[in-house]
């Protein structure tokens, strides 16, 4: 009976989203009324859906994003996004695989898998974390195919593709086509997104590019090379005009933190057609790692108060801060809790910035990796602090990562990766202490005193306040 109900729900939603290329406000409200009705046994989810419906009705930034999804996206992109990213993770037998895995193994599978099929790239960006990996080896097609199939059996239908430059890896087009029920978020430097490539993305429907940018033209070209900014602008225009679903990504340093939090930059991202964006703090890994490029403790607080949360309230683009938004996901999500990274050699890293591994998918299954003592030790320590504004084991709690490193002796996945726990141990200890002195005050004032509680897989406490 339950399977029949889920099938009816899926078919009803498919009919709704395929009825028209331009859906009225009234019909959008009807869609949310339907979602509220079918989730009558889940009051928390009903509340979340009702909040989104209200945002639509009042033309709040989140509501404007929803309207753009229905009205600006190419129908093939819109439908694949709703079916793959929303339905496959929420309803029916595919979503139930996650619960079955949890009941069988005692841990939920990650929400997404980060996968770098190749580290080849046509740019040489300053401070790139991927630059020190081997540029010669690509992960074999057969391994990528097997990993995705194993993930699907766990109920994972969302992959994040990285590099290098992912669009250099030609066989990934075959992967995107083969696994057409999976949503692929692809981080790209944008230089290969010509009209022909964008047309291919539209035809597939399940590929969502995330274009890397550093802020202004000067800031972008300074890190990525002269002329790259204009190529990025053209790539975004190509995507927007075709009706693609895409976003932007910024590596935040102490040189561009104010720019990327500013109205001018974010208004430009909206005008270019971005639906969401990512803020990632610079980490001292990769080519010529430099602690002095990290945002200062004061800049991290500035980003918390003037960055992603403020941008979400003002602009119709959903910007997420990988650190400052940690309270809403319960702190660190690495180590297989909600994601892990597989590099082009098959090494499985707990975090995109922690270039260490004990397992390789060439000789172990995804399940074996997820249940490894190394990953279990990381998850057992999460969150690393009751203050969820201090989520990172690498820069906020470097002593914890050194403890895990010394216990399991993971191998470095590229030459020089061990600098993070050796060369930079003292600077990171100083940095983390300075950040803590600022963030402890912020946590008490803006979270504890306002009654914030995280409702997640482990804590099962009261509802998260609106971020």
XYZ file of C-alpha atoms in Angstrom:
467
model
C 0.000 0.000 0.000
C 2.809 2.408 0.878
C 4.547 1.792 -2.463
C 1.271 2.459 -4.304
C 0.861 5.722 -2.404
C 4.383 6.838 -3.234
C 3.871 5.958 -6.911
C 0.678 8.050 -7.014
C 2.520 10.973 -5.381
C 5.340 10.805 -7.902
C 2.979 10.603 -10.861
C 0.911 13.518 -9.567
C 3.974 15.731 -9.148
C 5.260 14.716 -12.577
C 1.940 15.772 -14.093
C 2.006 19.115 -12.269
C 5.521 20.109 -13.309
C 5.074 19.046 -16.921
C 1.776 20.835 -17.544
C 3.153 24.205 -18.558
C 6.339 26.028 -19.405
C 5.033 29.068 -17.517
C 3.184 28.385 -14.255
C 1.038 31.040 -12.551
C 1.374 32.051 -8.907
C -1.930 30.286 -8.261
C -0.669 26.990 -9.649
C 2.596 27.265 -7.710
C 0.556 27.683 -4.508
C -1.486 24.632 -5.496
C 1.707 22.608 -5.840
C 2.700 23.492 -2.287
C -0.813 22.792 -1.006
C -0.510 19.339 -2.560
C 2.902 18.789 -0.920
C 1.481 19.824 2.450
C -1.427 17.406 2.007
C 0.702 14.396 1.065
C 2.931 15.009 4.102
C 0.034 15.119 6.559
C 1.803 12.640 8.865
C 4.957 14.776 9.174
C 4.239 18.063 10.937
C 7.855 19.231 10.786
C 8.017 18.776 7.011
C 4.607 20.361 6.639
C 5.905 23.402 8.501
C 8.930 23.691 6.238
C 6.793 23.438 3.086
C 4.333 25.994 4.480
C 7.207 28.408 5.141
C 8.353 28.105 1.515
C 4.764 28.616 0.298
C 4.549 31.764 2.405
C 7.802 33.003 0.875
C 6.273 32.508 -2.574
C 3.088 34.335 -1.638
C 4.986 37.320 -0.212
C 7.644 37.450 -2.958
C 10.426 36.904 -0.446
C 13.847 36.022 -1.907
C 13.322 32.261 -1.454
C 9.900 32.559 -3.065
C 11.372 34.410 -6.030
C 13.884 31.582 -6.483
C 11.007 29.077 -6.586
C 9.222 31.153 -9.204
C 12.396 31.325 -11.280
C 12.677 27.544 -11.160
C 9.231 27.209 -12.709
C 9.437 30.107 -15.150
C 13.038 30.572 -16.261
C 14.485 27.069 -16.376
C 14.338 25.027 -19.548
C 11.535 22.446 -19.032
C 13.957 19.532 -19.252
C 16.208 21.090 -16.600
C 13.293 22.012 -14.330
C 11.682 18.592 -14.470
C 14.912 16.657 -13.977
C 15.845 18.859 -11.011
C 12.519 18.293 -9.269
C 12.422 14.579 -10.038
C 16.076 13.793 -9.295
C 17.079 16.223 -6.573
C 13.750 16.522 -4.753
C 11.684 13.384 -5.359
C 14.458 10.795 -5.423
C 15.682 12.079 -2.062
C 12.227 12.423 -0.478
C 9.678 9.912 -1.773
C 9.245 6.348 -2.881
C 11.488 3.313 -2.925
C 14.600 5.300 -3.839
C 14.355 7.492 -0.745
C 13.544 4.479 1.457
C 16.913 2.945 0.569
C 18.521 5.428 2.961
C 16.394 4.221 5.874
C 17.038 0.588 4.967
C 20.800 1.236 4.928
C 20.568 2.998 8.306
C 18.589 0.095 9.814
C 21.064 -2.428 8.438
C 24.385 -0.649 9.071
C 23.598 1.702 11.940
C 24.546 4.855 10.032
C 22.881 6.950 7.358
C 24.621 7.065 3.971
C 26.046 10.468 2.983
C 23.716 12.975 1.350
C 26.231 13.488 -1.471
C 29.476 11.979 -2.753
C 32.219 14.339 -3.932
C 34.040 12.796 -6.870
C 37.053 14.070 -8.818
C 37.352 11.866 -11.922
C 40.358 13.868 -13.153
C 42.718 16.509 -11.808
C 43.577 17.815 -15.277
C 42.920 21.525 -15.693
C 43.631 24.337 -18.145
C 44.210 26.912 -15.382
C 46.868 27.249 -12.684
C 45.050 29.124 -9.930
C 46.952 30.382 -6.915
C 46.295 28.269 -3.829
C 44.290 25.604 -5.674
C 43.804 22.554 -3.442
C 43.766 20.260 -6.492
C 47.025 21.466 -7.996
C 49.350 19.071 -6.165
C 47.529 15.887 -7.183
C 48.759 13.844 -10.130
C 47.687 15.416 -13.427
C 48.368 12.193 -15.349
C 45.827 9.742 -13.972
C 42.075 9.797 -14.435
C 39.816 7.542 -12.410
C 38.779 4.692 -14.742
C 35.250 4.863 -16.103
C 34.449 1.447 -14.650
C 35.297 2.624 -11.116
C 33.164 5.749 -11.411
C 30.294 3.661 -12.786
C 30.559 1.151 -9.926
C 30.778 3.825 -7.214
C 27.676 5.618 -8.484
C 25.743 2.363 -8.715
C 26.782 1.436 -5.165
C 25.701 4.889 -4.000
C 22.305 4.526 -5.691
C 21.747 1.263 -3.856
C 22.304 3.172 -0.605
C 19.811 5.848 -1.625
C 22.345 8.501 -2.723
C 21.104 10.319 -5.822
C 23.206 13.470 -5.598
C 26.845 13.643 -6.725
C 29.203 16.623 -6.647
C 31.777 16.446 -9.441
C 35.099 18.228 -8.967
C 38.596 18.325 -10.399
C 40.772 19.698 -11.914
C 38.330 20.855 -14.505
C 35.518 18.260 -14.727
C 34.564 19.106 -18.311
C 38.019 17.904 -19.421
C 36.921 14.351 -18.581
C 34.984 13.312 -21.697
C 33.609 10.029 -20.367
C 31.617 11.897 -17.708
C 29.075 12.792 -20.411
C 28.356 9.073 -20.698
C 28.062 8.843 -16.906
C 25.566 11.720 -16.760
C 23.488 10.077 -19.474
C 23.635 6.571 -18.002
C 22.581 7.696 -14.528
C 19.811 10.024 -15.605
C 18.008 9.652 -12.259
C 20.979 11.184 -10.397
C 21.535 14.938 -9.919
C 25.119 16.062 -10.666
C 26.463 19.332 -9.258
C 29.611 20.100 -11.295
C 32.188 22.615 -10.045
C 33.882 24.199 -13.057
C 36.167 27.124 -13.882
C 33.680 28.007 -16.617
C 36.164 28.379 -19.465
C 34.816 25.350 -21.359
C 31.133 26.287 -21.116
C 30.622 27.335 -24.712
C 27.217 27.193 -26.433
C 27.735 23.612 -27.630
C 28.613 22.368 -24.128
C 25.677 24.226 -22.609
C 23.343 22.707 -25.214
C 24.547 19.262 -24.129
C 23.826 20.181 -20.495
C 20.275 21.203 -21.430
C 19.691 17.951 -23.293
C 20.845 15.868 -20.324
C 18.877 17.853 -17.766
C 20.626 16.452 -14.680
C 23.870 18.503 -14.746
C 24.076 21.656 -12.611
C 27.288 23.676 -13.164
C 28.820 25.702 -10.322
C 31.126 28.346 -11.809
C 34.132 29.429 -9.765
C 34.754 33.167 -9.377
C 36.787 35.265 -6.941
C 34.712 38.453 -6.810
C 35.670 41.368 -9.044
C 37.464 41.150 -12.385
C 40.721 42.201 -10.742
C 40.391 39.651 -7.943
C 39.411 36.840 -10.306
C 42.103 37.458 -12.914
C 44.721 37.913 -10.188
C 44.140 34.355 -8.949
C 42.945 32.582 -12.092
C 44.781 34.353 -14.914
C 44.219 37.362 -17.140
C 41.019 37.214 -19.157
C 39.374 34.440 -17.116
C 36.769 36.786 -15.594
C 35.341 37.692 -18.996
C 35.200 34.003 -19.932
C 33.249 33.362 -16.728
C 30.812 36.165 -17.546
C 30.255 34.692 -21.023
C 29.785 31.195 -19.587
C 27.112 32.466 -17.198
C 25.375 34.271 -20.055
C 25.384 31.064 -22.110
C 23.884 29.101 -19.205
C 21.290 31.734 -18.344
C 20.071 32.223 -21.917
C 19.676 28.463 -22.369
C 17.646 28.048 -19.161
C 20.246 26.042 -17.228
C 20.235 25.583 -13.453
C 23.586 26.837 -12.191
C 25.370 28.710 -9.435
C 28.698 30.175 -8.379
C 31.479 29.275 -5.976
C 33.990 31.553 -4.250
C 37.224 30.685 -2.492
C 37.165 33.298 0.261
C 40.509 34.812 1.252
C 41.362 37.805 3.372
C 41.683 39.744 0.104
C 38.145 39.225 -1.246
C 35.935 38.576 1.810
C 34.372 42.039 1.750
C 33.780 41.946 -2.017
C 31.861 38.682 -2.092
C 29.641 39.773 0.814
C 28.809 43.053 -0.893
C 25.576 43.958 -2.670
C 27.283 44.799 -5.955
C 28.759 41.316 -6.413
C 25.625 39.460 -5.356
C 23.338 41.599 -7.507
C 25.584 40.727 -10.450
C 25.271 37.007 -9.681
C 21.469 37.365 -9.677
C 21.513 39.263 -12.972
C 23.745 36.599 -14.503
C 21.150 33.956 -13.592
C 22.706 32.105 -10.637
C 20.316 30.174 -8.398
C 22.712 29.463 -5.572
C 26.295 30.056 -4.470
C 28.956 28.606 -2.186
C 31.433 30.368 0.110
C 34.492 28.241 0.914
C 37.232 29.562 3.180
C 40.731 29.349 1.782
C 42.611 26.466 3.411
C 46.427 26.129 3.493
C 46.543 23.137 1.142
C 47.464 22.714 -2.508
C 49.852 24.923 -4.486
C 52.123 27.045 -2.237
C 49.881 26.860 0.870
C 49.858 30.126 2.785
C 48.165 30.589 6.162
C 48.216 34.360 5.674
C 45.641 34.015 2.860
C 43.025 32.618 5.241
C 40.265 35.055 6.219
C 41.132 36.612 9.559
C 39.064 35.679 12.630
C 37.458 39.124 12.376
C 36.591 38.514 8.727
C 34.931 35.209 9.616
C 32.681 37.107 12.004
C 32.062 39.737 9.314
C 31.027 36.953 6.921
C 28.690 35.551 9.548
C 26.885 38.853 10.039
C 27.173 40.352 6.540
C 27.600 37.293 4.324
C 25.461 34.322 3.337
C 22.624 34.744 5.852
C 22.179 38.423 4.981
C 22.442 37.709 1.239
C 19.726 35.035 1.434
C 17.361 37.541 3.039
C 18.019 40.261 0.455
C 18.651 38.569 -2.902
C 16.868 35.768 -4.803
C 19.931 33.529 -4.756
C 20.581 30.883 -2.101
C 24.127 31.413 -0.807
C 25.615 28.922 1.656
C 28.698 29.468 3.823
C 30.478 26.139 4.370
C 31.555 27.268 7.865
C 29.118 29.879 9.191
C 26.067 27.846 8.171
C 27.332 24.833 10.106
C 24.806 25.329 12.958
C 21.992 24.430 10.561
C 23.548 21.074 9.652
C 24.896 20.150 13.077
C 28.542 21.096 12.552
C 31.068 19.190 10.451
C 29.496 16.967 7.776
C 32.705 15.247 6.592
C 33.940 11.708 7.201
C 30.910 10.207 5.493
C 28.389 11.877 7.798
C 26.938 13.792 4.866
C 29.777 13.680 2.362
C 33.212 12.308 1.511
C 35.637 12.879 -1.370
C 37.009 10.369 -3.869
C 39.981 11.733 -5.789
C 41.221 10.819 -9.261
C 43.402 8.033 -7.872
C 40.474 6.478 -6.031
C 41.684 7.557 -2.588
C 38.777 8.291 -0.254
C 39.326 11.458 1.768
C 37.120 12.486 4.699
C 36.951 16.089 3.484
C 37.724 17.985 0.299
C 40.425 19.851 2.249
C 41.802 16.870 4.233
C 44.096 15.174 1.757
C 44.601 11.925 3.650
C 43.150 8.453 3.201
C 43.281 4.888 4.452
C 41.082 3.340 1.754
C 40.772 3.326 -2.032
C 37.638 2.521 -4.046
C 39.713 0.549 -6.526
C 39.928 -2.265 -3.995
C 37.108 -1.512 -1.541
C 33.386 -0.915 -1.839
C 31.764 2.369 -0.900
C 30.091 0.600 2.007
C 33.422 -0.674 3.363
C 34.913 2.806 3.156
C 31.963 4.428 4.892
C 32.138 1.918 7.748
C 35.935 2.075 8.111
C 37.398 2.729 11.595
C 38.987 5.946 10.243
C 35.665 7.453 9.200
C 33.904 6.097 12.291
C 36.470 7.846 14.495
C 35.775 11.154 12.766
C 32.002 10.775 13.019
C 32.235 9.740 16.679
C 33.837 13.102 17.493
C 31.306 15.182 15.569
C 30.369 17.847 16.369
C 33.827 18.802 17.571
C 32.484 21.550 19.823
C 29.105 22.488 21.316
C 29.651 25.813 19.553
C 28.625 24.880 16.015
C 30.209 28.065 14.652
C 33.489 26.184 15.166
C 32.795 23.177 12.931
C 36.112 22.348 11.271
C 38.535 19.772 12.596
C 41.301 21.194 10.394
C 41.290 24.899 11.284
C 38.982 25.238 14.300
C 40.134 22.123 16.183
C 43.494 21.184 14.615
C 44.464 19.251 17.739
C 41.543 16.869 17.101
C 42.608 16.135 13.555
C 46.209 15.591 14.704
C 44.858 13.138 17.277
C 43.009 11.185 14.567
C 46.012 11.451 12.243
C 48.344 10.001 14.883
C 45.895 7.200 15.689
C 45.251 5.949 12.158
C 48.365 7.135 10.276
C 46.509 7.848 6.999
C 48.679 8.253 3.927
C 48.982 11.599 2.169
C 47.097 11.616 -1.114
C 49.631 13.964 -2.719
C 53.152 15.161 -1.819
C 53.168 17.862 0.840
C 49.688 17.208 2.243
C 51.218 16.410 5.629
C 52.172 20.103 5.974
C 48.700 20.655 7.389
C 49.540 18.629 10.498
C 53.274 19.354 10.680
C 54.388 22.662 9.161
C 51.200 24.555 9.977
C 50.386 23.046 13.361
C 51.535 26.065 15.373
C 49.969 28.762 13.110
C 46.666 26.844 13.057
C 46.659 26.482 16.849
C 47.061 30.248 17.147
C 44.413 30.880 14.493
C 41.872 28.528 16.069
C 42.313 30.153 19.501
C 41.696 33.603 18.011
C 38.600 32.391 16.134
C 37.245 30.714 19.267
C 37.474 33.913 21.324
C 35.248 35.682 18.771
C 32.862 32.864 17.881
C 32.156 31.843 21.487
C 30.710 35.317 22.086
C 28.717 35.147 18.845
C 27.395 31.662 19.650
C 26.165 32.716 23.086
C 24.590 35.978 21.876
C 22.960 34.879 18.622
C 22.264 31.199 19.224
C 22.213 30.055 22.858
C 20.386 33.105 24.203
C 17.843 32.835 21.369
C 17.072 29.201 22.188
C 18.700 27.644 19.129
C 18.698 23.848 18.936
C 19.769 21.691 16.039
C 17.339 18.980 15.007
C 19.386 16.398 13.207
C 19.929 12.693 12.796
C 21.637 12.359 16.163
C 20.357 14.996 18.537
C 16.602 14.825 17.832
C 16.141 18.067 19.745
C 13.827 20.967 19.024
C 13.474 22.598 15.639
C 16.202 24.646 14.006
C 15.503 28.357 13.954
C 15.295 30.027 10.557
C 18.752 30.936 9.312
